[in-house]
Amino acid sequence: MLLVGAALLYVVGMNVFLRTRLFRDLVGEDPRTIAVEYSSAYTLWPGRIHADDLVVRGSDSNVEWILRIDRCDVEISLQELAHKKFHANHIRGDGVSFRVRRRVDQVTPATMSALPPISGFLDPPLKAVGPPDPPLSDAKYGLFSIELEDVVVSHVREVWVDTVRYSGELGIRGRWWFRPLRWLDVAATVDASPLDVSFGRVEPWASGLVGRVDVIVHPFDLVAVPSGEIVDQVSIEAQLSGVALVANVANRATAGRGGEVIEAEAPFELRAGIDHGVVLAGTHLRTERFAFRGSAEGFLVDASIQGDVRVGNDGVGYADLRVADAGLSASGKSRAQVAFLAATLASQELDLARHPLSEAVYAVEVEDAETQSLAYWMSRLPRSPETLRALSGTLSAGGRIDGDLRRKTGRGRLTFGARGLDLVLGKNAVRGNVTGVLRVDGSLEEKRVDLSGSTVSFRDMHASVKGVSLDAATMEASARGVTVGTAGATGRISMEVPAIEVPSLPAAGALIALPKGVAIEAGRASVSARVGVDLATLEGDGQLAVAAPNLRLRLGARRLEGALSVALTARQRGAVMDLSGGQLAFQSDGAPGTLDWWGRVQLRQGALTLSRGLRFRSSISAAAKDASPLTALIADHTALPQWLMDAVSTKGFEATGQLLLTPSVFAVRSVQAHAEGANVDFELGKIRADTEWVLLLDLGAPVAGVDVASGKTQVVLFGARPWFQRRAAALEAAERRSE
């Protein structure tokens, strides 16, 4: 009878304790720390309680949370309640919702729209105003701790952690020991069949997740372990499959940064193992190939994508992204395509708390990237009337680059080509094909890029420069030992042109200020060149050769026809380019009605200065069969008859002088010529559009002077020598003022 009486007393007393506010007020002494509510509860056995519509809510300085269970049976240690410990065992629940959110300094409207609402707490979940509370000492610690063991709950409809909401059909088994601000110990098995993941209730992130996840949060001191290292206390085994709604996740992550992912749903399979925050061998996340569509800056991107993340038996983690058949379009037209793109990351650092990607090496490979219209891309650039424009051209590229993210290095090879290139700059144009290989070895930390071994080849080039046509079958440019960094550039750039064809020398001659009475009537030329420049010193060297095999010139009333050749050697030192040793030669071909003549001109000391504008000065020497071209010009510009010029022998003609060329001046100075029967002194000055020249002809006894200026010719027969000296000095003074 005593036992029966005690049992009846317990049943009556405990049910009164549960059905009134006594139990709830005892546990919820501080309702902001922890509070318990339910619609009904009863007990028929000591410590064993059944509750309906159970709600447990709590918070501390960092989080707010609420747990709802439609129906549950639980064993509670009543004696531990007196020590502010809610210790429950053999928990069986059905219909569960759990929400938790962090308390922060500020919350954006977008984040607030996805946070879980928790009754009894204000929105948004802000931290307390003012300085943080001092650490709670053990002597003053009065918070309720929670220890849940042998938990088996079914029909879990929701787990909502901050802005990430898990909903669907879940089963959870495990345990949970939580002492606010002090201790955490969790072990749980989650069965999903199926599960949806979303950004709050705003948008879905994944759907149809099926599988199992085992999670252990190893016991740790919340005070001793920094928040950034909590992941090291977590171990996970998971096997899941479902569909990731990549478009929603990507748009949420890049909100406000431009661009939009229109379509991207990736079916995936996951097998994961994590031990104390370290990803284990055998972990594998793989997506099936899925269609991707996105837009940015008026462009539409379509592609087929597949991803693969795995940890091999060697303990190295790999992340692979494969993109195939990518297309870029705008205004309904295709603008570019990439047949294949692959990006790979590999890292031996697999501790999730140690930023594993910072230790990764990477590789990016592109195959068959192409755009059909260079003109379209050039048209999108801002330009002035003299900007380089593209009328057509197809560009293609491909290559691979490898590097180290930690060391910020990259090394690779890019091949590119342009077919049907058609470029225009003002009245100048160039057409042709370009191919190249760009080799790169660089470091962002050292701010250095090595381009050694890079080459560019030009094929079937045609150019029009101020109306002059130029054709080149091939041109080659290369970089040897070229490095660009903060200290400048070093190495050597070379360019070689085997042959540039000039189909019309008369058109080219129209660009040259030839003396009056001199004209190029016919002919074509071939030019070959080689140029090399040292980038550190900006010094270089090169060779230029010109061959015009069928040149025809008109000199007054006479004509020359034959082969012209030019050979120049250049050596640059600082701002001065030395052209000494250059040579020009002409040999007539004996055509009827033309002068039978040959001649050579050599640059003895030639210097081209670029520092203050173009300036070319050279000492020249010449040798010729005779002076017949010169006498033809004199006869054409003076009243001296041709028969008189022919009466004087000019065989064995030799001459020396100086040549000056600037943007505004073309001058031939101090020319002294000798022949069998005559000596000639000559000065020519062309200042902008005005051309003047004077000549002193010494035939022994007679001495004559010729002056051509402003389109008029004057012949001086008396006092010719002092007159010539005065005119030569005046010409030189005018040239110096205009240089």
XYZ file of C-alpha atoms in Angstrom:
739
model
C 0.000 0.000 0.000
C 2.882 2.326 0.750
C 4.366 1.755 -2.733
C 1.001 2.180 -4.366
C 0.433 5.343 -2.404
C 3.863 6.690 -3.391
C 3.177 5.883 -7.038
C -0.192 7.599 -6.922
C 1.394 10.578 -5.197
C 4.062 10.797 -7.940
C 1.536 10.518 -10.759
C -0.743 13.115 -9.273
C 2.026 15.430 -8.159
C 4.080 15.233 -11.345
C 1.090 15.710 -13.625
C 0.096 18.738 -11.596
C 3.759 19.868 -11.882
C 3.662 19.394 -15.652
C 0.183 20.696 -16.413
C 0.581 23.855 -14.406
C 3.313 26.487 -14.936
C 5.543 24.990 -12.230
C 7.786 22.902 -14.538
C 7.941 25.559 -17.270
C 8.720 28.326 -14.790
C 11.444 26.259 -13.169
C 13.222 25.565 -16.445
C 12.480 29.006 -17.864
C 13.575 31.085 -14.931
C 15.252 33.392 -17.460
C 13.016 33.079 -20.561
C 15.592 34.760 -22.838
C 18.142 32.077 -21.950
C 15.783 29.092 -22.135
C 12.031 28.642 -22.149
C 9.829 25.542 -22.446
C 6.230 25.447 -23.649
C 3.811 22.668 -24.680
C 0.092 22.234 -25.209
C -0.129 19.146 -22.993
C 2.167 16.826 -21.055
C 1.736 13.873 -18.738
C 3.751 11.188 -17.037
C 2.803 7.664 -15.915
C 6.266 6.584 -14.854
C 8.892 8.473 -12.882
C 10.948 10.637 -15.180
C 9.147 9.440 -18.326
C 7.164 12.274 -19.907
C 4.995 12.551 -23.004
C 4.475 16.015 -24.451
C 2.523 17.419 -27.376
C 3.447 20.585 -29.268
C 6.691 20.925 -27.327
C 8.575 24.206 -27.890
C 12.021 24.813 -26.418
C 13.522 28.236 -27.062
C 16.829 29.753 -25.995
C 19.561 32.299 -26.678
C 22.908 33.584 -25.563
C 25.024 36.532 -26.658
C 25.781 34.863 -30.014
C 22.698 32.897 -31.148
C 18.928 32.561 -30.849
C 17.191 29.215 -31.425
C 13.902 27.370 -31.167
C 12.999 23.670 -31.266
C 9.454 22.487 -31.998
C 8.294 18.847 -31.670
C 4.710 17.816 -32.424
C 4.844 14.714 -30.209
C 7.625 13.354 -28.068
C 8.397 10.898 -25.297
C 11.364 11.634 -23.118
C 13.046 10.594 -19.904
C 14.066 13.627 -17.847
C 16.403 13.636 -14.860
C 14.292 15.633 -12.459
C 16.972 15.930 -9.818
C 19.329 17.614 -12.340
C 16.815 20.354 -13.020
C 17.699 21.716 -9.618
C 21.263 22.127 -10.864
C 20.087 24.008 -13.988
C 20.680 21.095 -16.293
C 18.015 19.856 -18.686
C 19.143 16.225 -19.084
C 16.866 14.110 -21.284
C 17.342 10.524 -22.448
C 15.570 8.029 -24.724
C 13.962 10.852 -26.701
C 11.469 9.819 -29.339
C 9.958 12.587 -31.381
C 7.745 13.033 -34.427
C 7.249 16.195 -36.455
C 10.262 18.383 -35.706
C 11.385 21.901 -36.640
C 14.634 23.497 -35.510
C 15.678 27.080 -36.200
C 18.831 28.942 -35.183
C 20.193 32.331 -36.163
C 23.211 34.397 -35.200
C 23.068 37.706 -33.397
C 25.080 40.268 -35.364
C 25.795 43.988 -35.419
C 23.669 44.709 -38.491
C 21.428 42.847 -40.938
C 20.755 43.777 -44.572
C 17.184 43.595 -45.938
C 18.183 40.706 -48.248
C 19.558 38.691 -45.331
C 16.616 39.541 -43.101
C 14.199 38.200 -45.725
C 15.818 34.741 -45.413
C 16.399 34.527 -41.656
C 14.144 32.208 -39.647
C 11.539 34.062 -37.584
C 11.668 32.991 -33.929
C 8.735 33.896 -31.726
C 9.694 35.632 -28.534
C 12.727 37.413 -30.042
C 12.874 40.751 -31.817
C 13.738 41.155 -35.495
C 16.401 41.673 -36.652
C 18.595 39.555 -34.330
C 21.057 42.227 -33.221
C 23.729 41.986 -30.598
C 23.247 43.948 -27.406
C 24.097 47.631 -27.692
C 27.249 48.787 -25.970
C 30.510 47.108 -25.080
C 30.433 43.322 -24.902
C 29.773 41.751 -21.544
C 32.855 40.566 -19.686
C 33.482 36.817 -19.806
C 31.067 35.000 -17.548
C 32.980 33.507 -14.642
C 32.185 30.030 -13.318
C 31.146 31.586 -10.012
C 28.452 33.670 -11.692
C 27.491 31.140 -14.356
C 23.785 30.433 -14.004
C 22.723 29.391 -17.510
C 20.766 26.214 -18.139
C 22.712 23.524 -19.962
C 21.064 20.972 -22.241
C 22.031 17.338 -22.596
C 19.989 15.184 -24.980
C 20.903 11.511 -25.365
C 19.520 8.672 -27.474
C 17.525 11.010 -29.676
C 15.423 9.446 -32.443
C 13.122 11.805 -34.300
C 11.198 11.220 -37.497
C 9.352 13.448 -39.912
C 11.754 16.345 -39.365
C 10.179 18.941 -41.588
C 12.664 21.757 -41.157
C 16.181 22.613 -40.024
C 16.792 26.335 -40.567
C 20.302 27.643 -39.825
C 20.656 31.372 -40.418
C 19.664 31.933 -44.081
C 19.979 28.263 -45.143
C 16.795 26.219 -44.758
C 16.622 22.419 -45.015
C 13.103 21.111 -45.507
C 11.438 17.900 -46.556
C 11.520 14.468 -45.021
C 14.316 13.934 -42.521
C 15.094 11.393 -39.855
C 17.624 12.276 -37.168
C 19.323 10.074 -34.576
C 21.978 11.174 -32.140
C 22.854 13.216 -29.094
C 23.407 16.869 -28.182
C 25.149 18.390 -25.205
C 25.211 22.167 -25.125
C 26.356 24.388 -22.313
C 25.930 28.015 -23.486
C 29.225 29.912 -23.836
C 31.099 26.865 -22.496
C 30.771 23.518 -24.216
C 29.406 21.766 -27.308
C 29.227 18.068 -28.106
C 27.064 16.759 -30.981
C 26.691 13.446 -32.796
C 23.900 12.905 -35.300
C 22.866 10.769 -38.238
C 20.574 12.430 -40.766
C 18.566 10.442 -43.313
C 17.153 12.503 -46.175
C 14.350 11.138 -48.335
C 14.042 13.630 -49.928
C 15.409 16.995 -48.752
C 15.298 20.497 -50.248
C 17.763 23.293 -49.468
C 16.841 26.946 -49.920
C 17.812 30.521 -49.108
C 15.255 30.916 -46.340
C 11.905 30.730 -48.030
C 13.065 33.124 -50.776
C 14.521 30.738 -53.386
C 15.544 27.072 -53.714
C 19.221 26.093 -53.849
C 18.983 22.292 -54.102
C 16.165 19.792 -54.497
C 15.504 16.092 -54.203
C 18.465 15.323 -51.935
C 18.504 11.679 -50.935
C 21.065 9.959 -48.731
C 22.654 9.908 -45.335
C 24.916 12.239 -43.374
C 26.752 11.348 -40.157
C 27.954 14.433 -38.269
C 30.106 14.589 -35.159
C 31.012 17.833 -33.460
C 33.735 16.586 -31.150
C 33.528 17.929 -27.604
C 35.295 21.280 -27.344
C 35.498 24.332 -25.160
C 33.687 27.257 -26.796
C 35.967 29.674 -24.959
C 39.289 28.000 -25.788
C 38.630 27.338 -29.503
C 38.507 30.399 -31.804
C 35.443 30.568 -34.053
C 37.603 30.211 -37.165
C 38.888 26.834 -35.954
C 35.550 25.276 -34.968
C 35.559 23.398 -38.286
C 38.547 21.417 -36.961
C 36.203 19.923 -34.370
C 33.839 18.542 -37.021
C 33.848 15.075 -38.633
C 31.408 14.088 -41.384
C 30.563 11.034 -43.426
C 28.039 11.685 -46.157
C 26.513 10.063 -49.186
C 24.014 12.254 -51.022
C 22.565 12.755 -54.464
C 20.258 15.401 -55.837
C 20.070 18.488 -58.000
C 21.948 21.723 -57.252
C 20.158 24.842 -58.520
C 23.395 26.600 -59.434
C 21.683 29.606 -61.035
C 20.029 30.701 -57.785
C 23.153 30.127 -55.695
C 25.407 32.000 -58.139
C 23.026 34.945 -58.528
C 22.733 35.230 -54.752
C 26.523 35.172 -54.328
C 27.108 37.820 -57.021
C 24.084 40.034 -56.367
C 24.758 43.621 -57.399
C 27.969 42.808 -59.282
C 26.419 42.576 -62.743
C 25.529 39.537 -64.763
C 22.918 36.843 -64.255
C 22.849 33.059 -64.474
C 19.658 32.215 -66.352
C 19.847 28.427 -66.355
C 22.055 25.970 -64.460
C 20.683 22.869 -62.739
C 23.394 20.352 -61.876
C 22.517 16.783 -60.873
C 25.236 15.587 -58.484
C 26.478 12.723 -56.366
C 28.505 13.234 -53.195
C 30.553 10.820 -51.141
C 32.369 12.733 -48.406
C 34.629 11.990 -45.483
C 35.903 14.682 -43.109
C 37.890 13.975 -39.929
C 38.406 16.896 -37.540
C 38.058 19.334 -40.429
C 40.392 17.443 -42.782
C 38.927 16.077 -46.022
C 39.740 12.367 -46.371
C 40.819 10.230 -49.307
C 37.858 8.838 -51.202
C 35.821 12.032 -50.975
C 34.177 12.618 -54.335
C 31.685 15.210 -55.590
C 30.669 14.827 -59.207
C 28.082 16.633 -61.291
C 26.551 15.260 -64.416
C 27.021 17.404 -67.499
C 24.444 20.204 -67.379
C 23.377 23.107 -69.563
C 24.475 26.595 -68.516
C 23.093 29.909 -69.725
C 24.032 33.335 -68.411
C 24.040 36.979 -69.421
C 26.297 39.971 -68.763
C 26.881 43.334 -70.431
C 24.441 42.513 -73.213
C 26.033 39.126 -73.988
C 24.435 35.704 -73.709
C 26.605 32.708 -72.761
C 25.627 29.095 -73.468
C 27.767 26.114 -72.478
C 27.834 22.537 -71.295
C 29.538 22.165 -67.883
C 30.709 19.304 -65.715
C 32.422 19.492 -62.316
C 34.437 16.977 -60.344
C 35.987 17.346 -56.860
C 37.867 14.427 -55.341
C 40.614 13.398 -52.950
C 42.915 10.687 -54.297
C 44.658 7.922 -52.440
C 47.794 10.082 -52.565
C 46.113 12.541 -50.200
C 45.904 15.263 -52.846
C 42.643 17.059 -53.465
C 41.604 17.885 -57.023
C 38.886 20.189 -58.341
C 38.131 19.979 -62.068
C 35.797 22.101 -64.175
C 35.102 21.132 -67.787
C 33.338 23.516 -70.166
C 32.426 22.360 -73.671
C 30.781 23.977 -76.680
C 30.629 27.404 -75.066
C 29.119 30.160 -77.177
C 28.922 33.936 -76.749
C 26.189 35.812 -78.585
C 24.781 39.333 -78.721
C 21.817 40.820 -80.567
C 20.859 37.346 -81.723
C 24.199 36.721 -83.461
C 27.036 34.414 -82.490
C 30.128 36.400 -81.475
C 32.583 33.790 -80.126
C 32.918 30.082 -79.358
C 35.153 27.911 -77.215
C 35.215 24.204 -78.058
C 36.744 23.163 -74.744
C 37.960 24.761 -71.520
C 39.332 22.919 -68.499
C 40.397 24.337 -65.138
C 42.040 22.219 -62.432
C 43.098 22.940 -58.857
C 45.229 20.519 -56.836
C 46.185 20.895 -53.181
C 47.754 18.781 -50.458
C 46.372 21.113 -47.794
C 42.931 19.638 -47.071
C 42.240 21.176 -43.656
C 39.134 23.279 -44.263
C 40.170 25.750 -41.557
C 43.521 26.439 -43.250
C 42.249 27.903 -46.560
C 43.199 24.889 -48.700
C 42.896 26.733 -52.028
C 45.666 29.147 -50.996
C 48.117 26.235 -51.252
C 46.810 24.939 -54.567
C 48.494 24.594 -57.901
C 46.342 25.213 -60.937
C 46.089 24.543 -64.640
C 43.846 26.165 -67.253
C 43.586 24.795 -70.779
C 41.645 26.249 -73.731
C 41.082 24.584 -77.100
C 39.682 26.128 -80.279
C 38.519 29.497 -78.986
C 37.356 31.583 -81.932
C 35.525 34.753 -82.864
C 34.346 35.310 -86.420
C 34.398 39.086 -86.312
C 37.248 41.153 -84.966
C 35.411 44.148 -86.425
C 32.578 43.630 -83.922
C 34.902 43.710 -80.889
C 36.861 46.712 -82.192
C 33.599 48.581 -82.780
C 32.817 48.332 -79.045
C 35.962 50.274 -78.120
C 35.950 54.068 -77.815
C 37.786 55.621 -80.729
C 38.882 58.879 -82.328
C 39.026 59.578 -86.093
C 42.584 58.168 -86.198
C 41.853 55.064 -84.120
C 42.811 51.720 -85.553
C 39.683 50.000 -86.873
C 39.070 46.441 -88.005
C 36.882 45.759 -91.035
C 37.054 41.971 -90.838
C 39.082 39.123 -89.423
C 38.595 35.824 -87.630
C 40.560 35.297 -84.429
C 41.375 31.928 -82.872
C 43.312 30.984 -79.758
C 44.230 28.072 -77.536
C 46.765 27.219 -74.892
C 47.551 26.143 -71.368
C 48.869 27.837 -68.252
C 50.032 26.229 -65.002
C 50.884 27.925 -61.755
C 50.922 28.106 -57.979
C 48.298 30.156 -56.130
C 50.383 30.558 -52.977
C 53.441 31.744 -54.856
C 51.233 33.649 -57.338
C 53.086 32.253 -60.330
C 51.985 31.216 -63.790
C 53.705 29.604 -66.722
C 52.149 28.672 -70.021
C 51.860 28.819 -73.767
C 49.166 30.563 -75.805
C 48.778 30.128 -79.546
C 46.691 32.612 -81.505
C 45.866 33.452 -85.067
C 43.985 35.999 -87.161
C 42.708 35.041 -90.611
C 41.501 37.594 -93.142
C 42.658 40.459 -90.949
C 41.705 43.851 -92.387
C 42.828 46.883 -90.349
C 42.469 50.578 -91.180
C 44.186 53.589 -89.611
C 43.169 56.833 -91.283
C 44.053 56.418 -94.981
C 46.367 53.507 -94.287
C 45.295 49.869 -94.315
C 46.775 46.402 -93.842
C 45.385 42.979 -94.687
C 46.718 39.491 -94.077
C 47.023 36.602 -91.645
C 48.754 36.507 -88.264
C 49.797 33.559 -86.112
C 51.760 33.594 -82.895
C 52.958 31.773 -79.836
C 53.017 33.657 -76.531
C 55.138 32.003 -73.852
C 54.627 33.384 -70.353
C 56.476 32.715 -67.111
C 55.503 35.242 -64.470
C 55.098 35.990 -60.778
C 52.652 38.483 -59.263
C 54.677 38.641 -56.044
C 57.847 39.538 -57.927
C 55.841 41.636 -60.435
C 57.749 39.994 -63.251
C 56.759 38.410 -66.578
C 59.152 36.443 -68.792
C 58.104 36.348 -72.468
C 61.169 34.525 -73.808
C 60.482 32.352 -76.818
C 57.333 34.215 -77.890
C 56.964 34.586 -81.654
C 54.563 36.263 -84.083
C 54.338 35.407 -87.775
C 52.656 37.520 -90.460
C 51.596 35.834 -93.709
C 50.272 37.134 -97.019
C 50.305 40.719 -95.802
C 49.158 43.592 -97.999
C 49.425 47.194 -96.855
C 48.452 50.522 -98.309
C 50.446 53.428 -96.848
C 49.400 56.822 -98.202
C 48.328 55.150 -101.409
C 51.479 53.051 -101.797
C 50.898 49.294 -101.986
C 53.208 46.947 -100.080
C 53.063 43.132 -100.127
C 54.901 40.697 -97.855
C 54.618 36.925 -98.042
C 56.005 36.498 -94.535
C 57.341 38.457 -91.557
C 58.635 37.034 -88.280
C 58.976 38.675 -84.862
C 60.505 36.956 -81.832
C 61.407 37.660 -78.204
C 64.636 36.321 -76.737
C 65.330 36.604 -73.014
C 62.554 39.207 -72.685
C 61.511 39.959 -69.099
C 59.174 42.772 -68.013
C 59.068 43.878 -64.376
C 58.945 46.846 -62.050
C 62.547 47.696 -62.947
C 61.697 47.842 -66.651
C 62.192 45.488 -69.565
C 65.225 43.413 -70.531
C 65.948 41.086 -73.409
C 65.894 41.417 -77.162
C 63.105 41.674 -79.713
C 63.893 40.801 -83.314
C 61.915 41.124 -86.532
C 62.817 39.722 -89.927
C 61.137 40.488 -93.251
C 62.494 38.350 -96.106
C 60.701 40.346 -98.780
C 58.338 43.312 -99.021
C 57.145 43.841 -102.562
C 56.484 47.382 -103.796
C 54.477 46.825 -107.011
C 54.563 50.481 -108.116
C 57.631 52.644 -107.614
C 55.952 55.649 -109.334
C 53.347 55.659 -106.543
C 56.094 55.452 -103.906
C 58.053 58.186 -105.692
C 55.079 60.513 -105.371
C 55.701 60.558 -101.611
C 59.325 61.670 -102.031
C 60.271 65.292 -102.648
C 62.288 64.624 -105.810
C 64.067 67.569 -107.472
C 62.172 69.298 -110.247
C 62.592 67.481 -113.516
C 63.205 64.097 -111.825
C 60.380 61.541 -111.959
C 59.993 57.791 -111.503
C 58.106 56.498 -114.535
C 58.056 52.723 -113.957
C 59.440 49.943 -111.848
C 58.820 47.715 -108.866
C 60.986 46.918 -105.839
C 61.632 44.213 -103.302
C 62.702 45.134 -99.756
C 64.177 42.823 -97.128
C 64.912 43.845 -93.554
C 66.062 42.563 -90.203
C 65.800 44.576 -86.983
C 66.825 43.766 -83.414
C 66.316 45.929 -80.307
C 67.729 45.515 -76.801
C 64.894 46.535 -74.457
C 67.146 47.469 -71.541
C 69.258 49.984 -73.472
C 66.853 50.640 -76.364
C 69.806 50.041 -78.642
C 69.488 47.938 -81.740
C 70.832 46.987 -85.106
C 69.478 45.915 -88.441
C 69.921 45.558 -92.164
C 67.815 46.841 -95.043
C 68.165 45.818 -98.684
C 66.203 47.221 -101.628
C 66.278 45.790 -105.141
C 64.498 47.539 -108.036
C 65.461 45.574 -111.183
C 63.408 47.523 -113.755
C 63.549 51.123 -112.605
C 62.890 53.828 -115.198
C 63.672 57.483 -114.383
C 63.098 60.676 -116.304
C 65.819 63.343 -115.907
C 64.615 66.394 -117.774
C 64.471 65.267 -121.396
C 66.587 62.169 -120.842
C 65.745 58.757 -119.335
C 67.511 56.146 -117.254
C 66.469 52.502 -117.160
C 68.137 49.757 -115.158
C 68.615 48.122 -111.778
C 68.744 50.034 -108.480
C 70.009 48.410 -105.286
C 70.202 49.823 -101.767
C 71.951 48.223 -98.800
C 71.835 49.796 -95.324
C 73.288 48.610 -92.036
C 72.022 50.208 -88.834
C 73.503 50.178 -85.346
C 71.681 52.126 -82.646
C 73.549 53.608 -79.701
C 71.253 55.478 -77.339
C 69.210 57.985 -79.345
C 71.517 57.825 -82.376
C 71.322 55.208 -85.102
C 74.545 54.755 -87.053
C 73.895 54.088 -90.766
C 77.532 54.329 -91.875
C 78.482 51.999 -94.674
C 75.165 52.101 -96.492
C 75.340 51.997 -100.278
C 73.152 52.839 -103.265
C 74.009 51.612 -106.754
C 72.455 51.896 -110.227
C 73.332 50.008 -113.395
C 71.545 50.788 -116.665
C 70.387 47.930 -118.867
C 71.226 49.598 -122.177
C 67.649 50.059 -123.360
C 67.361 52.096 -126.589
C 66.740 55.812 -126.036
C 68.137 55.763 -122.463
C 71.407 56.825 -120.928
C 74.061 54.132 -120.711
C 75.165 54.854 -117.190
C 76.159 53.437 -113.816
C 76.702 55.038 -110.442
C 77.280 54.346 -106.744
C 76.677 56.386 -103.581
C 78.054 55.399 -100.183
C 77.112 56.717 -96.737
C 80.453 57.208 -95.044
C 79.205 58.633 -91.735
C 75.435 58.352 -91.481
C 73.557 59.132 -88.237
C 69.800 59.058 -87.587
C 68.739 60.880 -84.400
C 65.297 60.255 -82.871
C 65.460 61.984 -79.465
C 64.242 65.417 -80.618
C 62.367 64.464 -83.730
C 63.663 62.768 -86.838
C 67.059 63.991 -88.007
C 69.322 62.231 -90.505
C 72.810 63.473 -91.407
C 75.421 61.709 -93.481
C 78.643 62.276 -95.359
C 78.400 60.743 -98.810
C 80.789 59.773 -101.560
C 79.801 58.917 -105.115
C 81.368 57.448 -108.237
C 79.800 57.167 -111.687
C 80.571 56.429 -115.294
C 79.987 60.123 -116.036
C 77.816 63.061 -115.027
C 75.320 62.713 -117.859
C 72.254 62.581 -115.515
C 73.422 65.832 -113.907
C 74.080 67.600 -117.212
C 70.642 66.541 -118.424
C 69.073 68.259 -115.432
C 71.187 71.393 -115.914
C 70.217 71.602 -119.554
C 66.549 71.185 -118.636
C 66.618 73.998 -116.062
C 68.949 76.510 -117.721
C 69.466 78.245 -121.029
C 72.677 76.293 -121.561
C 72.174 74.062 -124.597
C 72.588 70.318 -124.302
C 75.265 70.276 -127.030
C 77.390 72.557 -124.851
C 76.962 70.169 -121.873
C 77.861 67.232 -124.095
C 81.003 69.002 -125.313
C 82.472 68.794 -121.830
C 83.788 65.370 -120.839
C 82.369 64.170 -117.485
C 83.859 60.681 -117.570
C 85.264 59.289 -114.331
C 82.824 61.298 -112.272
C 83.472 61.337 -108.491
C 81.830 63.418 -105.787
C 81.665 63.974 -102.025
C 79.115 65.880 -99.929
C 76.678 65.867 -97.053
C 73.027 64.910 -96.800
C 70.578 66.319 -94.179
C 66.988 65.242 -93.586
C 64.562 66.550 -90.909
C 60.738 66.780 -90.872
C 60.945 70.213 -92.507
C 64.299 70.191 -94.345
C 65.892 68.156 -97.121
C 69.380 69.414 -97.940
C 72.360 68.323 -100.042
C 75.384 70.301 -98.867
C 78.985 70.932 -99.899
C 78.912 68.629 -102.916
C 82.243 68.679 -104.777
C 82.410 66.662 -107.974
C 85.290 65.976 -110.368
C 85.414 64.587 -113.913
C 87.810 64.579 -116.845
C 86.743 67.960 -118.139
C 84.908 69.681 -115.334
C 84.576 70.340 -111.612
C 81.165 70.926 -110.047
C 80.101 72.390 -106.707
C 76.443 71.867 -105.720
C 74.038 72.914 -102.914
C 70.334 71.997 -102.613
C 67.880 73.012 -99.943
C 64.211 72.085 -99.652
C 62.482 73.833 -96.757
C 58.904 72.656 -96.476
C 57.441 73.262 -99.980
C 60.189 75.573 -101.276
C 63.093 74.042 -103.181
C 66.262 75.933 -104.154
C 69.543 74.709 -105.577
C 72.714 76.303 -106.875
C 75.494 74.842 -109.015
C 78.984 76.010 -109.910
C 80.349 74.534 -113.158
C 84.111 74.904 -113.661
C 85.191 73.929 -117.188
C 88.702 75.272 -116.785
C 88.679 78.761 -118.223
C 84.912 79.368 -118.234
C 83.128 79.161 -114.865
C 79.335 79.368 -114.722
C 76.773 79.378 -111.977
C 73.175 78.135 -112.059
C 70.543 79.242 -109.530
C 67.065 77.632 -109.397
C 64.645 79.245 -106.901
C 60.887 79.864 -106.783
C 60.489 78.140 -110.129
C 62.910 80.534 -111.865
C 66.393 79.808 -113.264
C 69.311 82.247 -113.300
C 72.671 81.684 -115.044
C 75.708 83.611 -113.774
C 78.692 83.827 -116.100
C 80.743 86.566 -114.415
C 81.896 86.395 -110.786
C 80.306 82.981 -110.533
C 82.580 81.605 -107.798
C 82.061 84.300 -105.109
C 78.387 84.399 -106.076
C 78.108 80.649 -105.506
C 79.800 80.908 -102.111
C 77.343 83.606 -101.016
C 74.308 81.613 -102.244
C 75.568 78.403 -100.617
C 76.054 80.212 -97.279
C 72.554 81.715 -97.523
C 71.001 78.316 -98.222
C 72.812 76.719 -95.288
C 71.739 79.533 -92.921
C 68.101 79.122 -93.973
C 68.318 75.374 -93.452
C 69.762 75.773 -89.951
C 66.960 78.135 -88.950
C 64.373 75.601 -90.074
C 65.906 72.414 -88.609
